[in-house]
Amino acid sequence: MTTHQRWVFAFWVYLGILLSIFISAYLRIMPTELAIFAHYDTIMHFLLLGIAAYLSHQALKKRKLQIFNIPLPLAPSIVFVFCIFDEIIQSFVPYRSADIMDFAADVLGIIVFTWLAEKFPKPTKQHE
């Protein structure tokens, strides 16, 4: 298995985990034990969406999308759009709430983890 295939596999496994968390939140079956930690929800937004951006960016071989002559990373941009839709949907669900701090954590996670994906691992012949 090549390094790229490993990134693709890791992305699909993580996407399954992320979707199960997403569905659990909407079905109200999330474990409540995490609530004892202050700001756990915002921290999880940062980590979950950041890792999604990292793995998807690696899986798509760091492809860029040119918008107004500005190169934007394709996969993290898709994760960003997903975050927008999720926050909009949350505003219509009675037991969920759209929160600007969660959205800010999503965006910050995407930015930080995309930066990490750009820096590590450095592409070499072995990483093809």
CSV table of N, CA and C in Angstrom, one decimal:
chain,number,residue,atom,x,y,z
A,1,MET,N,0.9,-1.2,0.0
A,1,MET,CA,0.0,0.0,0.0
A,1,MET,C,0.9,1.2,0.0
A,2,THR,N,0.6,2.1,-0.9
A,2,THR,CA,1.4,3.4,-1.0
A,2,THR,C,1.0,4.3,0.1
A,3,THR,N,1.9,5.3,0.3
A,3,THR,CA,1.6,6.3,1.3
A,3,THR,C,0.3,7.0,1.0
A,4,HIS,N,0.1,7.4,-0.3
A,4,HIS,CA,-1.2,8.0,-0.6
A,4,HIS,C,-2.4,7.2,-0.4
A,5,GLN,N,-2.3,5.9,-0.6
A,5,GLN,CA,-3.4,5.0,-0.4
A,5,GLN,C,-3.7,4.9,1.1
A,6,ARG,N,-2.7,5.0,2.0
A,6,ARG,CA,-2.9,5.1,3.4
A,6,ARG,C,-3.6,6.3,3.8
A,7,TRP,N,-3.3,7.5,3.2
A,7,TRP,CA,-4.0,8.7,3.5
A,7,TRP,C,-5.5,8.6,3.1
A,8,VAL,N,-5.7,8.0,2.0
A,8,VAL,CA,-7.1,7.9,1.5
A,8,VAL,C,-7.9,6.9,2.4
A,9,PHE,N,-7.2,5.8,2.8
A,9,PHE,CA,-7.9,4.9,3.8
A,9,PHE,C,-8.2,5.6,5.1
A,10,ALA,N,-7.2,6.3,5.6
A,10,ALA,CA,-7.3,7.0,6.9
A,10,ALA,C,-8.5,8.0,6.8
A,11,PHE,N,-8.5,8.7,5.7
A,11,PHE,CA,-9.6,9.7,5.5
A,11,PHE,C,-11.0,9.0,5.5
A,12,TRP,N,-11.2,7.9,4.8
A,12,TRP,CA,-12.5,7.2,4.8
A,12,TRP,C,-12.9,6.7,6.1
A,13,VAL,N,-11.9,6.1,6.9
A,13,VAL,CA,-12.2,5.6,8.2
A,13,VAL,C,-12.6,6.8,9.1
A,14,TYR,N,-11.9,7.9,9.0
A,14,TYR,CA,-12.2,9.0,9.9
A,14,TYR,C,-13.5,9.6,9.5
A,15,LEU,N,-13.8,9.7,8.2
A,15,LEU,CA,-15.1,10.2,7.7
A,15,LEU,C,-16.3,9.4,8.4
A,16,GLY,N,-16.1,8.0,8.4
A,16,GLY,CA,-17.1,7.2,9.1
A,16,GLY,C,-17.3,7.5,10.5
A,17,ILE,N,-16.2,7.8,11.2
A,17,ILE,CA,-16.2,8.2,12.6
A,17,ILE,C,-16.9,9.5,12.8
A,18,LEU,N,-16.5,10.5,11.9
A,18,LEU,CA,-17.1,11.8,12.0
A,18,LEU,C,-18.6,11.8,11.7
A,19,LEU,N,-19.0,11.0,10.7
A,19,LEU,CA,-20.5,10.9,10.4
A,19,LEU,C,-21.2,10.2,11.6
A,20,SER,N,-20.6,9.3,12.2
A,20,SER,CA,-21.3,8.6,13.4
A,20,SER,C,-21.5,9.6,14.5
A,21,ILE,N,-20.5,10.5,14.7
A,21,ILE,CA,-20.6,11.6,15.7
A,21,ILE,C,-21.7,12.5,15.3
A,22,PHE,N,-21.7,12.9,14.1
A,22,PHE,CA,-22.7,13.9,13.5
A,22,PHE,C,-24.1,13.3,13.7
A,23,ILE,N,-24.3,12.1,13.3
A,23,ILE,CA,-25.6,11.4,13.4
A,23,ILE,C,-26.0,11.3,14.9
A,24,SER,N,-25.1,10.9,15.8
A,24,SER,CA,-25.3,10.8,17.2
A,24,SER,C,-25.8,12.1,17.8
A,25,ALA,N,-25.2,13.2,17.4
A,25,ALA,CA,-25.6,14.5,17.9
A,25,ALA,C,-27.0,14.8,17.5
A,26,TYR,N,-27.4,14.5,16.3
A,26,TYR,CA,-28.8,14.8,15.8
A,26,TYR,C,-29.8,13.9,16.4
A,27,LEU,N,-29.4,12.7,16.8
A,27,LEU,CA,-30.3,11.7,17.4
A,27,LEU,C,-30.3,11.8,18.9
A,28,ARG,N,-29.5,12.7,19.4
A,28,ARG,CA,-29.4,13.0,20.9
A,28,ARG,C,-29.0,11.8,21.6
A,29,ILE,N,-28.0,11.0,21.1
A,29,ILE,CA,-27.4,9.9,21.8
A,29,ILE,C,-26.0,10.0,22.1
A,30,MET,N,-25.5,11.3,22.1
A,30,MET,CA,-24.1,11.6,22.5
A,30,MET,C,-23.9,11.3,24.0
A,31,PRO,N,-22.7,10.7,24.3
A,31,PRO,CA,-22.5,10.5,25.7
A,31,PRO,C,-22.4,11.9,26.5
A,32,THR,N,-23.0,11.9,27.7
A,32,THR,CA,-23.0,13.2,28.4
A,32,THR,C,-21.8,13.3,29.4
A,33,GLU,N,-20.9,12.3,29.4
A,33,GLU,CA,-19.8,12.3,30.3
A,33,GLU,C,-18.8,13.4,30.0
A,34,LEU,N,-18.8,13.8,28.7
A,34,LEU,CA,-17.8,14.8,28.3
A,34,LEU,C,-18.2,16.2,28.8
A,35,ALA,N,-19.5,16.4,29.1
A,35,ALA,CA,-20.0,17.7,29.6
A,35,ALA,C,-19.3,18.2,30.9
A,36,ILE,N,-18.6,17.3,31.6
A,36,ILE,CA,-17.9,17.8,32.8
A,36,ILE,C,-16.7,18.7,32.5
A,37,PHE,N,-16.2,18.6,31.2
A,37,PHE,CA,-15.1,19.4,30.8
A,37,PHE,C,-15.6,20.7,30.3
A,38,ALA,N,-15.0,21.8,30.8
A,38,ALA,CA,-15.4,23.2,30.3
A,38,ALA,C,-15.1,23.3,28.8
A,39,HIS,N,-16.0,23.8,28.0
A,39,HIS,CA,-15.8,24.1,26.6
A,39,HIS,C,-15.4,22.9,25.8
A,40,TYR,N,-15.8,21.7,26.2
A,40,TYR,CA,-15.5,20.5,25.5
A,40,TYR,C,-16.1,20.5,24.1
A,41,ASP,N,-17.3,21.1,23.9
A,41,ASP,CA,-17.9,21.1,22.6
A,41,ASP,C,-17.1,22.0,21.6
A,42,THR,N,-16.6,23.1,22.0
A,42,THR,CA,-15.8,24.0,21.2
A,42,THR,C,-14.5,23.3,20.9
A,43,ILE,N,-13.9,22.7,21.8
A,43,ILE,CA,-12.6,22.0,21.6
A,43,ILE,C,-12.8,20.9,20.6
A,44,MET,N,-13.9,20.1,20.8
A,44,MET,CA,-14.1,19.0,19.8
A,44,MET,C,-14.4,19.5,18.4
A,45,HIS,N,-15.0,20.7,18.3
A,45,HIS,CA,-15.2,21.3,17.0
A,45,HIS,C,-13.9,21.5,16.3
A,46,PHE,N,-13.0,22.2,17.1
A,46,PHE,CA,-11.6,22.5,16.6
A,46,PHE,C,-10.9,21.2,16.1
A,47,LEU,N,-10.9,20.2,17.0
A,47,LEU,CA,-10.2,19.0,16.7
A,47,LEU,C,-10.8,18.1,15.6
A,48,LEU,N,-12.1,17.9,15.7
A,48,LEU,CA,-12.8,17.0,14.7
A,48,LEU,C,-12.7,17.6,13.3
A,49,LEU,N,-13.0,18.9,13.1
A,49,LEU,CA,-13.0,19.4,11.8
A,49,LEU,C,-11.6,19.7,11.3
A,50,GLY,N,-10.7,20.0,12.3
A,50,GLY,CA,-9.3,20.2,11.9
A,50,GLY,C,-8.7,18.9,11.4
A,51,ILE,N,-8.9,17.8,12.0
A,51,ILE,CA,-8.4,16.5,11.6
A,51,ILE,C,-9.0,16.1,10.3
A,52,ALA,N,-10.3,16.4,10.1
A,52,ALA,CA,-11.0,16.1,8.8
A,52,ALA,C,-10.3,16.9,7.7
A,53,ALA,N,-9.9,18.2,7.9
A,53,ALA,CA,-9.2,19.0,6.9
A,53,ALA,C,-7.9,18.4,6.6
A,54,TYR,N,-7.1,18.0,7.7
A,54,TYR,CA,-5.8,17.4,7.5
A,54,TYR,C,-5.8,16.2,6.7
A,55,LEU,N,-6.7,15.2,7.1
A,55,LEU,CA,-6.7,14.0,6.3
A,55,LEU,C,-7.2,14.1,4.9
A,56,SER,N,-8.2,14.9,4.7
A,56,SER,CA,-8.8,15.1,3.4
A,56,SER,C,-7.8,15.8,2.5
A,57,HIS,N,-7.0,16.8,3.0
A,57,HIS,CA,-6.0,17.5,2.3
A,57,HIS,C,-4.9,16.5,1.8
A,58,GLN,N,-4.5,15.6,2.7
A,58,GLN,CA,-3.5,14.6,2.4
A,58,GLN,C,-4.1,13.6,1.3
A,59,ALA,N,-5.3,13.2,1.5
A,59,ALA,CA,-5.9,12.2,0.6
A,59,ALA,C,-6.1,12.8,-0.8
A,60,LEU,N,-6.3,14.1,-0.9
A,60,LEU,CA,-6.5,14.7,-2.2
A,60,LEU,C,-5.1,15.2,-2.7
A,61,LYS,N,-4.1,14.8,-2.1
A,61,LYS,CA,-2.7,15.2,-2.6
A,61,LYS,C,-2.5,16.7,-2.6
A,62,LYS,N,-3.1,17.3,-1.6
A,62,LYS,CA,-3.0,18.8,-1.4
A,62,LYS,C,-3.4,19.6,-2.6
A,63,ARG,N,-4.4,19.2,-3.3
A,63,ARG,CA,-4.9,19.9,-4.5
A,63,ARG,C,-5.4,21.3,-4.1
A,64,LYS,N,-5.1,22.2,-5.0
A,64,LYS,CA,-5.6,23.6,-4.8
A,64,LYS,C,-6.6,23.9,-5.8
A,65,LEU,N,-7.5,24.9,-5.5
A,65,LEU,CA,-8.5,25.4,-6.3
A,65,LEU,C,-8.2,26.9,-6.5
A,66,GLN,N,-8.2,27.4,-7.7
A,66,GLN,CA,-7.9,28.8,-8.0
A,66,GLN,C,-9.2,29.6,-8.0
A,67,ILE,N,-9.3,30.5,-7.0
A,67,ILE,CA,-10.4,31.4,-7.0
A,67,ILE,C,-9.9,32.9,-7.0
A,68,PHE,N,-10.2,33.6,-8.0
A,68,PHE,CA,-9.7,35.0,-8.2
A,68,PHE,C,-8.2,35.0,-8.0
A,69,ASN,N,-7.6,34.0,-8.7
A,69,ASN,CA,-6.1,33.9,-8.7
A,69,ASN,C,-5.5,33.6,-7.4
A,70,ILE,N,-6.3,33.1,-6.4
A,70,ILE,CA,-5.8,32.8,-5.1
A,70,ILE,C,-5.9,31.3,-5.0
A,71,PRO,N,-4.8,30.6,-4.7
A,71,PRO,CA,-4.9,29.1,-4.5
A,71,PRO,C,-5.4,28.7,-3.2
A,72,LEU,N,-6.6,28.1,-3.2
A,72,LEU,CA,-7.2,27.6,-1.9
A,72,LEU,C,-7.2,26.1,-1.9
A,73,PRO,N,-6.8,25.5,-0.8
A,73,PRO,CA,-6.8,24.0,-0.7
A,73,PRO,C,-8.2,23.5,-0.9
A,74,LEU,N,-8.4,22.5,-1.8
A,74,LEU,CA,-9.7,22.0,-2.2
A,74,LEU,C,-10.4,21.3,-1.1
A,75,ALA,N,-9.8,20.3,-0.5
A,75,ALA,CA,-10.4,19.4,0.5
A,75,ALA,C,-10.8,20.3,1.8
A,76,PRO,N,-9.9,21.1,2.3
A,76,PRO,CA,-10.3,21.9,3.5
A,76,PRO,C,-11.4,22.9,3.1
A,77,SER,N,-11.5,23.3,1.9
A,77,SER,CA,-12.6,24.2,1.5
A,77,SER,C,-13.9,23.5,1.5
A,78,ILE,N,-13.9,22.2,1.1
A,78,ILE,CA,-15.1,21.4,1.2
A,78,ILE,C,-15.5,21.2,2.7
A,79,VAL,N,-14.6,20.9,3.5
A,79,VAL,CA,-14.8,20.8,5.0
A,79,VAL,C,-15.5,22.1,5.5
A,80,PHE,N,-14.9,23.2,5.0
A,80,PHE,CA,-15.5,24.5,5.5
A,80,PHE,C,-16.9,24.7,5.1
A,81,VAL,N,-17.3,24.3,3.8
A,81,VAL,CA,-18.6,24.4,3.3
A,81,VAL,C,-19.5,23.5,4.2
A,82,PHE,N,-19.1,22.3,4.5
A,82,PHE,CA,-19.8,21.4,5.4
A,82,PHE,C,-20.1,22.1,6.7
A,83,CYS,N,-19.1,22.8,7.3
A,83,CYS,CA,-19.3,23.5,8.6
A,83,CYS,C,-20.4,24.5,8.5
A,84,ILE,N,-20.4,25.3,7.4
A,84,ILE,CA,-21.5,26.3,7.2
A,84,ILE,C,-22.8,25.6,7.2
A,85,PHE,N,-23.0,24.6,6.4
A,85,PHE,CA,-24.3,23.9,6.3
A,85,PHE,C,-24.7,23.3,7.7
A,86,ASP,N,-23.7,22.7,8.4
A,86,ASP,CA,-24.0,22.2,9.7
A,86,ASP,C,-24.6,23.2,10.7
A,87,GLU,N,-23.9,24.4,10.7
A,87,GLU,CA,-24.4,25.4,11.6
A,87,GLU,C,-25.8,26.0,11.2
A,88,ILE,N,-26.0,26.0,9.9
A,88,ILE,CA,-27.3,26.5,9.4
A,88,ILE,C,-28.4,25.5,9.8
A,89,ILE,N,-28.1,24.2,9.6
A,89,ILE,CA,-29.1,23.1,10.0
A,89,ILE,C,-29.3,23.2,11.5
A,90,GLN,N,-28.3,23.4,12.3
A,90,GLN,CA,-28.4,23.4,13.7
A,90,GLN,C,-29.4,24.5,14.2
A,91,SER,N,-29.4,25.6,13.4
A,91,SER,CA,-30.3,26.7,13.8
A,91,SER,C,-31.8,26.3,13.7
A,92,PHE,N,-32.1,25.3,12.9
A,92,PHE,CA,-33.5,24.8,12.7
A,92,PHE,C,-33.9,23.6,13.5
A,93,VAL,N,-32.9,23.1,14.3
A,93,VAL,CA,-33.2,21.9,15.1
A,93,VAL,C,-33.5,22.4,16.5
A,94,PRO,N,-34.6,22.0,17.1
A,94,PRO,CA,-35.0,22.6,18.4
A,94,PRO,C,-34.0,22.3,19.5
A,95,TYR,N,-33.4,21.1,19.5
A,95,TYR,CA,-32.5,20.8,20.6
A,95,TYR,C,-31.0,21.0,20.3
A,96,ARG,N,-30.7,21.6,19.2
A,96,ARG,CA,-29.4,22.0,18.8
A,96,ARG,C,-29.3,23.5,18.7
A,97,SER,N,-28.1,24.1,18.7
A,97,SER,CA,-28.1,25.6,18.6
A,97,SER,C,-26.9,25.9,17.7
A,98,ALA,N,-27.1,26.8,16.8
A,98,ALA,CA,-26.0,27.4,16.0
A,98,ALA,C,-25.2,28.3,16.9
A,99,ASP,N,-23.9,28.1,16.9
A,99,ASP,CA,-23.1,28.9,17.8
A,99,ASP,C,-21.9,29.5,17.1
A,100,ILE,N,-21.7,30.8,17.1
A,100,ILE,CA,-20.6,31.4,16.4
A,100,ILE,C,-19.3,30.9,17.0
A,101,MET,N,-19.2,30.6,18.2
A,101,MET,CA,-17.9,30.1,18.8
A,101,MET,C,-17.6,28.7,18.2
A,102,ASP,N,-18.6,27.9,18.1
A,102,ASP,CA,-18.3,26.6,17.5
A,102,ASP,C,-17.9,26.7,16.0
A,103,PHE,N,-18.5,27.6,15.3
A,103,PHE,CA,-18.1,27.9,13.9
A,103,PHE,C,-16.7,28.5,13.8
A,104,ALA,N,-16.4,29.4,14.8
A,104,ALA,CA,-15.0,29.9,14.8
A,104,ALA,C,-14.0,28.8,15.1
A,105,ALA,N,-14.4,27.9,16.0
A,105,ALA,CA,-13.5,26.8,16.3
A,105,ALA,C,-13.3,25.9,15.1
A,106,ASP,N,-14.4,25.6,14.4
A,106,ASP,CA,-14.3,24.9,13.1
A,106,ASP,C,-13.3,25.5,12.2
A,107,VAL,N,-13.5,26.8,11.9
A,107,VAL,CA,-12.6,27.5,11.0
A,107,VAL,C,-11.2,27.5,11.4
A,108,LEU,N,-11.0,27.8,12.7
A,108,LEU,CA,-9.6,27.8,13.2
A,108,LEU,C,-9.0,26.4,13.1
A,109,GLY,N,-9.7,25.4,13.4
A,109,GLY,CA,-9.2,24.0,13.3
A,109,GLY,C,-8.9,23.7,11.9
A,110,ILE,N,-9.7,24.1,10.9
A,110,ILE,CA,-9.4,23.9,9.5
A,110,ILE,C,-8.2,24.6,9.1
A,111,ILE,N,-8.0,25.8,9.5
A,111,ILE,CA,-6.8,26.6,9.1
A,111,ILE,C,-5.5,26.0,9.7
A,112,VAL,N,-5.6,25.7,11.0
A,112,VAL,CA,-4.4,25.2,11.7
A,112,VAL,C,-4.0,23.8,11.1
A,113,PHE,N,-4.9,22.9,11.0
A,113,PHE,CA,-4.6,21.6,10.5
A,113,PHE,C,-4.3,21.5,9.0
A,114,THR,N,-4.8,22.5,8.2
A,114,THR,CA,-4.4,22.6,6.8
A,114,THR,C,-3.0,23.1,6.8
A,115,TRP,N,-2.6,24.0,7.6
A,115,TRP,CA,-1.2,24.5,7.7
A,115,TRP,C,-0.3,23.3,8.0
A,116,LEU,N,-0.7,22.5,9.0
A,116,LEU,CA,0.1,21.4,9.4
A,116,LEU,C,0.2,20.4,8.2
A,117,ALA,N,-0.9,20.2,7.5
A,117,ALA,CA,-0.8,19.2,6.4
A,117,ALA,C,0.1,19.8,5.3
A,118,GLU,N,0.2,21.1,5.1
A,118,GLU,CA,1.1,21.7,4.1
A,118,GLU,C,2.6,21.5,4.6
A,119,LYS,N,2.8,21.5,5.9
A,119,LYS,CA,4.2,21.4,6.4
A,119,LYS,C,4.6,20.0,6.6
A,120,PHE,N,3.7,19.1,7.0
A,120,PHE,CA,4.1,17.7,7.4
A,120,PHE,C,3.2,16.7,6.7
A,121,PRO,N,3.6,15.6,6.2
A,121,PRO,CA,5.0,15.3,5.9
A,121,PRO,C,5.4,16.0,4.7
A,122,LYS,N,6.7,16.2,4.6
A,122,LYS,CA,7.3,16.8,3.4
A,122,LYS,C,7.2,15.8,2.3
A,123,PRO,N,6.8,16.2,1.1
A,123,PRO,CA,6.7,15.2,0.0
A,123,PRO,C,8.1,14.7,-0.5
A,124,THR,N,8.2,13.5,-0.5
A,124,THR,CA,9.5,12.9,-1.1
A,124,THR,C,9.0,11.8,-2.0
A,125,LYS,N,10.0,11.2,-2.7
A,125,LYS,CA,9.7,10.1,-3.6
A,125,LYS,C,9.0,8.9,-2.9
A,126,GLN,N,9.3,8.7,-1.6
A,126,GLN,CA,8.7,7.6,-0.8
A,126,GLN,C,7.3,7.9,-0.5
A,127,HIS,N,6.9,9.2,-0.5
A,127,HIS,CA,5.5,9.6,-0.1
A,127,HIS,C,4.6,9.7,-1.3
A,128,GLU,N,5.0,9.2,-2.4
A,128,GLU,CA,4.1,9.3,-3.6
A,128,GLU,C,3.0,8.4,-3.6
